[in-house]
PDB file of C-alpha atoms in Angstrom:
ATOM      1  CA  UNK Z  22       0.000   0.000   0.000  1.00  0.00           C
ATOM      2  CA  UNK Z  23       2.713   2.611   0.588  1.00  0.00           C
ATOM      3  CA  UNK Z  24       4.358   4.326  -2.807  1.00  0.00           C
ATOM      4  CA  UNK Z  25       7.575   2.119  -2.501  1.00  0.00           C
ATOM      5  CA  UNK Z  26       8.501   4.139  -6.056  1.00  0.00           C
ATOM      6  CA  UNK Z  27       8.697   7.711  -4.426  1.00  0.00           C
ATOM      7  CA  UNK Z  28       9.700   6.126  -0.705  1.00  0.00           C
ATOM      8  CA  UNK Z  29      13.577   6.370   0.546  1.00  0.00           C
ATOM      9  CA  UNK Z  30      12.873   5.421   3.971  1.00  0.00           C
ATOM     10  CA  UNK Z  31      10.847   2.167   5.153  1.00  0.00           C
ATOM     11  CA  UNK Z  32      10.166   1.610   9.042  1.00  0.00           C
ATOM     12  CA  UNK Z  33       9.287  -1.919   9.759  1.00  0.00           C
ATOM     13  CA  UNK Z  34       7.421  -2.436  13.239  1.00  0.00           C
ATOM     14  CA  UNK Z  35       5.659  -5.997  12.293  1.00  0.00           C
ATOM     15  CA  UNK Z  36       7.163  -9.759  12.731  1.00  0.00           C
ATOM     16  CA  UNK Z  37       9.969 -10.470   9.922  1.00  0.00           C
ATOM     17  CA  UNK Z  38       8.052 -12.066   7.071  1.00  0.00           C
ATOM     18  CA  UNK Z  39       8.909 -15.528   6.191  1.00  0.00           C
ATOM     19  CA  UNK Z  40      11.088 -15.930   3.326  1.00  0.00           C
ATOM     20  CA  UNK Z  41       9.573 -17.037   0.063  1.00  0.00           C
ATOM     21  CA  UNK Z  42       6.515 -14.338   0.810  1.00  0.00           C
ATOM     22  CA  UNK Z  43       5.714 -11.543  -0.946  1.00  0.00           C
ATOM     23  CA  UNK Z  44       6.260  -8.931   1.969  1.00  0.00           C
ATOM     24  CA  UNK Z  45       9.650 -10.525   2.207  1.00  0.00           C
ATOM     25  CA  UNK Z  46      10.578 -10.192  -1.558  1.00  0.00           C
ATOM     26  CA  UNK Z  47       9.032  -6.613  -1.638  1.00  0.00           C
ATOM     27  CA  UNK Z  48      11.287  -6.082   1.233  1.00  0.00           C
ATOM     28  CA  UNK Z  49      14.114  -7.232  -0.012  1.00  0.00           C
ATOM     29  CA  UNK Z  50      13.559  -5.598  -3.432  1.00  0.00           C
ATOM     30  CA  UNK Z  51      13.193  -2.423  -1.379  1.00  0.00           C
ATOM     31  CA  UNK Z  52      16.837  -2.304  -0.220  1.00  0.00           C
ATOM     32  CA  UNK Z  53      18.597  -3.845  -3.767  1.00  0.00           C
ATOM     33  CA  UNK Z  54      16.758  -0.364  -5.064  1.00  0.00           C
ATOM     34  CA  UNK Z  55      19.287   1.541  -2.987  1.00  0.00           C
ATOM     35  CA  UNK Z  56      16.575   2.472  -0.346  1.00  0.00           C
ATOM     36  CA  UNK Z  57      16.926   2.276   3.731  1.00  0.00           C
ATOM     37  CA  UNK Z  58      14.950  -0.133   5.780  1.00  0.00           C
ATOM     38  CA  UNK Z  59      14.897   0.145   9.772  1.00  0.00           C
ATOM     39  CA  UNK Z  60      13.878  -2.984  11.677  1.00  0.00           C
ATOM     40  CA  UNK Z  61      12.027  -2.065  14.707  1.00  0.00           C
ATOM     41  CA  UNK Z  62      11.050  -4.781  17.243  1.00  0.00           C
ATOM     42  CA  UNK Z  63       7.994  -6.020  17.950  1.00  0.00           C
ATOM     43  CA  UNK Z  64       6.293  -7.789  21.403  1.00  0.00           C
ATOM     44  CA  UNK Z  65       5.370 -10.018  19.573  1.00  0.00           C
ATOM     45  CA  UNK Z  66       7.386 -13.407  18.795  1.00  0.00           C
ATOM     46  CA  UNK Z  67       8.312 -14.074  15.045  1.00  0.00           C
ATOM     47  CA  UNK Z  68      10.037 -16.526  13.186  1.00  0.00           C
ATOM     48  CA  UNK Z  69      10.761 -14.696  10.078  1.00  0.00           C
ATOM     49  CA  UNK Z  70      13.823 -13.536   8.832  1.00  0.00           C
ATOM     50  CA  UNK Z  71      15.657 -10.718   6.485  1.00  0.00           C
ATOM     51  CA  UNK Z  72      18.814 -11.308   4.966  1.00  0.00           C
ATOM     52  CA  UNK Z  73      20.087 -13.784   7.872  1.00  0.00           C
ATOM     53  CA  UNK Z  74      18.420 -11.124  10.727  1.00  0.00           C
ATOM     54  CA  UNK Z  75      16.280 -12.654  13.135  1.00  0.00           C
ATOM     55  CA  UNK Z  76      14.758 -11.432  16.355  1.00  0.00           C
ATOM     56  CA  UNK Z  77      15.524 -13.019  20.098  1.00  0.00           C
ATOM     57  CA  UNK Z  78      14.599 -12.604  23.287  1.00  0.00           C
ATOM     58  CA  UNK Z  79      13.452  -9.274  25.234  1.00  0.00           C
ATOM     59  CA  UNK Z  80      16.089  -8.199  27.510  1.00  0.00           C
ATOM     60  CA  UNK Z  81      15.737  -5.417  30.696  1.00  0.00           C
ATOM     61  CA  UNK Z  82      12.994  -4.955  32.616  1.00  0.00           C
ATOM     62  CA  UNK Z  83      11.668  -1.564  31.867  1.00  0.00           C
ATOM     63  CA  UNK Z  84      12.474   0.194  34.616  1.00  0.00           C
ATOM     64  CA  UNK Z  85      16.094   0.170  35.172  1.00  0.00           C
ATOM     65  CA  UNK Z  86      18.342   1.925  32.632  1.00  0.00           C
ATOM     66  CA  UNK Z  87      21.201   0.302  31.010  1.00  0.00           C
ATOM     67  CA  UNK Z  88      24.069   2.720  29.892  1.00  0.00           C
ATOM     68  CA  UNK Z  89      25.384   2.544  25.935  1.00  0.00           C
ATOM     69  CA  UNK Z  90      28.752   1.474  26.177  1.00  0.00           C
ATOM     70  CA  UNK Z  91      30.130   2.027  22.699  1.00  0.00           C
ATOM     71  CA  UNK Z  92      28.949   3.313  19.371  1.00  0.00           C
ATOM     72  CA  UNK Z  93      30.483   3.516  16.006  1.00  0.00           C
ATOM     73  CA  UNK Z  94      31.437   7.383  15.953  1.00  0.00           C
ATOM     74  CA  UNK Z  95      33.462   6.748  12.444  1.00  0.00           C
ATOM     75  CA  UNK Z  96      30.871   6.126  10.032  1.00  0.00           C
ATOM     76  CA  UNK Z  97      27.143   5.277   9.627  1.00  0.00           C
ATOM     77  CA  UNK Z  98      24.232   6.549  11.100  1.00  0.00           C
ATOM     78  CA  UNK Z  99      25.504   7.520  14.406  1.00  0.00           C
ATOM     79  CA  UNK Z 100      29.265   8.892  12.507  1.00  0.00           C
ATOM     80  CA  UNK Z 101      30.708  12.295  14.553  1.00  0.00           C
ATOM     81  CA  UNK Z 102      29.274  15.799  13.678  1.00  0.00           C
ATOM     82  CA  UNK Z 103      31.379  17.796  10.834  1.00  0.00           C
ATOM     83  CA  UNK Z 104      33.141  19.193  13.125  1.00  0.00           C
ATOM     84  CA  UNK Z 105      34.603  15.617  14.934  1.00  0.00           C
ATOM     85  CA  UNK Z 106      32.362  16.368  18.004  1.00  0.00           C
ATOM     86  CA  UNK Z 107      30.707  12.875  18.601  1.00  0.00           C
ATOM     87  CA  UNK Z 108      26.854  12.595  19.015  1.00  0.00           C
ATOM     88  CA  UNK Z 109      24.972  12.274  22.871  1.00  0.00           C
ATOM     89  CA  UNK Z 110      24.932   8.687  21.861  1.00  0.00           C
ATOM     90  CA  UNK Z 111      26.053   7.831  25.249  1.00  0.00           C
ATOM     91  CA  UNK Z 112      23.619   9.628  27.158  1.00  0.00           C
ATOM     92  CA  UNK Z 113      20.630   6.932  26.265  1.00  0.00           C
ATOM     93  CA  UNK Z 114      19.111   5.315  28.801  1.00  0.00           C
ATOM     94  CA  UNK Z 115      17.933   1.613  27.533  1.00  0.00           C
ATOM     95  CA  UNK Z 116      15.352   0.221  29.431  1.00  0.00           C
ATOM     96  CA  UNK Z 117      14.096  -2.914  27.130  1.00  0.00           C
ATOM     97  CA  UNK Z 118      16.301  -4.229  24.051  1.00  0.00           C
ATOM     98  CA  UNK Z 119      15.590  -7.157  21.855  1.00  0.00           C
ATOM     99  CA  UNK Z 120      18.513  -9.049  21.301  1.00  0.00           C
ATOM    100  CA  UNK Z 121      19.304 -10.053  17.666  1.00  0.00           C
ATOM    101  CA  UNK Z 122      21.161 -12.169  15.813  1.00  0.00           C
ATOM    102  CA  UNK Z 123      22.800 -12.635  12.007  1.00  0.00           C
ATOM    103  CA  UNK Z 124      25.572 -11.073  10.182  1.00  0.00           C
ATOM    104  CA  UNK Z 125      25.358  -7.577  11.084  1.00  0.00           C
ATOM    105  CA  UNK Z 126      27.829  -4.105  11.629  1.00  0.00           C
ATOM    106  CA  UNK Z 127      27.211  -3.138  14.935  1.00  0.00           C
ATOM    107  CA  UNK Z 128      26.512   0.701  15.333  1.00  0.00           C
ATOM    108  CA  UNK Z 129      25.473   0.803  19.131  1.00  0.00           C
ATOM    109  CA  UNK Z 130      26.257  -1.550  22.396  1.00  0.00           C
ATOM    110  CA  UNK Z 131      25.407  -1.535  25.878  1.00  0.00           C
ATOM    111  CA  UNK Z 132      27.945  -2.454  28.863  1.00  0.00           C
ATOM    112  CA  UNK Z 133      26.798  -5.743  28.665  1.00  0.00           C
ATOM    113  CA  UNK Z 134      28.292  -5.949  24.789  1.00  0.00           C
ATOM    114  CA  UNK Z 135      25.277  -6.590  23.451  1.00  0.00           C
ATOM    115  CA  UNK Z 136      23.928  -4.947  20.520  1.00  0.00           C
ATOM    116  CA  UNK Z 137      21.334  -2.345  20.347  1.00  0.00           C
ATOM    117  CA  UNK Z 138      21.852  -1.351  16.676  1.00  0.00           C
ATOM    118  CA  UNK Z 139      23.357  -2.650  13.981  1.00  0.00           C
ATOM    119  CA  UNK Z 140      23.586  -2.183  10.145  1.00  0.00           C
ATOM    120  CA  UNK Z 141      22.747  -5.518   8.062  1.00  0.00           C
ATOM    121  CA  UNK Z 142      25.285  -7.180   6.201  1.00  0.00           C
ATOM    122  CA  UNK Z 143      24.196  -8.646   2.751  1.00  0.00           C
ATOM    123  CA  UNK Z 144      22.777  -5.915   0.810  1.00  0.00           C
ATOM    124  CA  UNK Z 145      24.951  -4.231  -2.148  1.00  0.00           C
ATOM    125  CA  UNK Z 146      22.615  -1.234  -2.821  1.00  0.00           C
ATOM    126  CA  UNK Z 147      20.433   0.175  -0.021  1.00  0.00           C
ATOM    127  CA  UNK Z 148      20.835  -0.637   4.411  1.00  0.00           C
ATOM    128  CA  UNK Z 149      18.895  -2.097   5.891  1.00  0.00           C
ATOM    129  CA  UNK Z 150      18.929  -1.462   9.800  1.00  0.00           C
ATOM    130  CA  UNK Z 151      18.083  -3.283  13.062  1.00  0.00           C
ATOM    131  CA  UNK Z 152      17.181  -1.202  15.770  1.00  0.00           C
ATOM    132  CA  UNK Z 153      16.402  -3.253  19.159  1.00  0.00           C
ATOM    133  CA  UNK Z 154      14.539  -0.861  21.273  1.00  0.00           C
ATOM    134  CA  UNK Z 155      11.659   1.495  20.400  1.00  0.00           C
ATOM    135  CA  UNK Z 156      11.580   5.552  20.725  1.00  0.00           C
ATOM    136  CA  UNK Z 157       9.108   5.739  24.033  1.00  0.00           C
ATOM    137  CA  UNK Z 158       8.927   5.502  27.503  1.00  0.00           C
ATOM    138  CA  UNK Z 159       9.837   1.899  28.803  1.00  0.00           C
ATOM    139  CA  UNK Z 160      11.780   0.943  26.294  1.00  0.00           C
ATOM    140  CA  UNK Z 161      14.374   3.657  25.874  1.00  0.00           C
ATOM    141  CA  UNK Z 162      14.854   7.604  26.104  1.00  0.00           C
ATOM    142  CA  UNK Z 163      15.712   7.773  21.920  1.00  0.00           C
ATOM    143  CA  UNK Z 164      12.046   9.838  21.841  1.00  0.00           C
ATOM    144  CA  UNK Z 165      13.355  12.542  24.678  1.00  0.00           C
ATOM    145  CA  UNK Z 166      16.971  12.860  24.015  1.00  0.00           C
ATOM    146  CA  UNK Z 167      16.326  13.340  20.378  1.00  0.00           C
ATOM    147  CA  UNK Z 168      19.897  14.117  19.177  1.00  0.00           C
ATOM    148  CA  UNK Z 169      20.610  10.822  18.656  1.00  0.00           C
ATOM    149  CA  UNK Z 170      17.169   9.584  16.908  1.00  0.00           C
ATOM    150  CA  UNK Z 171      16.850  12.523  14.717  1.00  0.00           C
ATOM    151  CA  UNK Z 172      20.292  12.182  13.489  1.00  0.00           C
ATOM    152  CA  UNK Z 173      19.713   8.552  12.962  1.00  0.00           C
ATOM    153  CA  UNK Z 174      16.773   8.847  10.837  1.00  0.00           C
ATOM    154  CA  UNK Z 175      17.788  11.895   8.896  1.00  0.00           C
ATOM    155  CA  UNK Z 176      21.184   9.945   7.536  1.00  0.00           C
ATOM    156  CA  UNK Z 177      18.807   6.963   6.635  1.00  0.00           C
ATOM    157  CA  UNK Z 178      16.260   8.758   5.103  1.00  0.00           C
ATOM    158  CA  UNK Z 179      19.462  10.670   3.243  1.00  0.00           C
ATOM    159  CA  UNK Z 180      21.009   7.792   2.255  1.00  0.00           C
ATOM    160  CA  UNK Z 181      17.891   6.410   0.766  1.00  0.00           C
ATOM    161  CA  UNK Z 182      17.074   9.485  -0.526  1.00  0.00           C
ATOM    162  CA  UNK Z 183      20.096   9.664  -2.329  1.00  0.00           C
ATOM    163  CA  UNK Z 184      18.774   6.617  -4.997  1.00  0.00           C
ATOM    164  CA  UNK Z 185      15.808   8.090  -5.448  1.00  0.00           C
ATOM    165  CA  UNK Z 186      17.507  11.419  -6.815  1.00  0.00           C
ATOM    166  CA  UNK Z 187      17.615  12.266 -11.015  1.00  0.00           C
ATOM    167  CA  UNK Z 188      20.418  14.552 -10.110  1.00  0.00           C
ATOM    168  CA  UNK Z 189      23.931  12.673  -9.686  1.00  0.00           C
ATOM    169  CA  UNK Z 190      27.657  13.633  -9.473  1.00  0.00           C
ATOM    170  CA  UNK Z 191      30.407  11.940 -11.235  1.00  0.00           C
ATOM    171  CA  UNK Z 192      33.845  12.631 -11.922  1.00  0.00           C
ATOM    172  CA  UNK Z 193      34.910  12.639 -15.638  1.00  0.00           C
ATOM    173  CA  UNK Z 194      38.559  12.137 -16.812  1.00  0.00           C
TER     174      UNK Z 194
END
């Protein structure tokens, strides 16, 4: 139903679809078109998959913080300002996470090492992006310290912007 033609930017709050379904191919499609694709987790248990990525188990209780530990500062969605400064990445408080697990680039841990957000490997075009806690109260303060989820979602919906542009650059000899 949405306009995938005119879309750079796909957030996916709903169980994984099964490979072999449409949603999944349509998915999948999605990202090979150079677009960006956020996973966000669901209560819900699902066995589906995307490009190796499946969901786990919840972890924290939602009521006791757990610090970010490390995030990629270098490149990717959470990369340093222009002017080197890093981003209040470390200034979350994660309440609930879903674990994860497949063959991902991991953008943003907690003390525990355990990934919050990663990047998905297996794509050549587009990104595709798991992110295991939600913007709201209970799960994670993304939603009130904004720097760090508006940044986020800007560079994705940049980056998928990017293939949807008529306009390109190129060097010529």
């Amino acid at each position: 139903e949405i306009p995938r033609n005119d879309t750079a930017l796909l957030f996916w709050h709903a169980p994984l679809p099964e490979p072999g379904t449409t949603e999944h191919a349509l998915l999948r499609q999605f990202v090979e078109q150079g677009r960006s694709l956020v996973f966000l987790p669901g209560e819900e248990e699902s066995g589906g998959e995307f490009l190796g990525f499946r969901w786990e188990d919840w972890a924290g209780d939602g009521e006791n913080p757990r610090a970010v530990s490390w995030w990629r500062t270098d490149s990717g969605l959470l990369a340093n300002a222009r002017n080197g400064d890093p981003l209040p990445v470390g200034d979350l408080a994660l309440f609930r996470t879903r674990r994860f697990s497949g063959e991902t680039r991991s953008l943003v841990r907690t003390g525990e090492n355990e990934e919050v957000i990663s990047q998905l490997i297996g794509t050549s075009q587009g990104s595709a992006y798991a992110w295991g806690t939600l913007p709201r109260p209970g799960y994670s303060s993304l939603a009130t310290d904004g720097i760090a989820f508006f940044v986020m979602t800007q560079r994705a919906l940049a980056s998928g912007a990017s293939s949807l542009a008529r306009a390109r650059i190129r060097d010529t000899g």
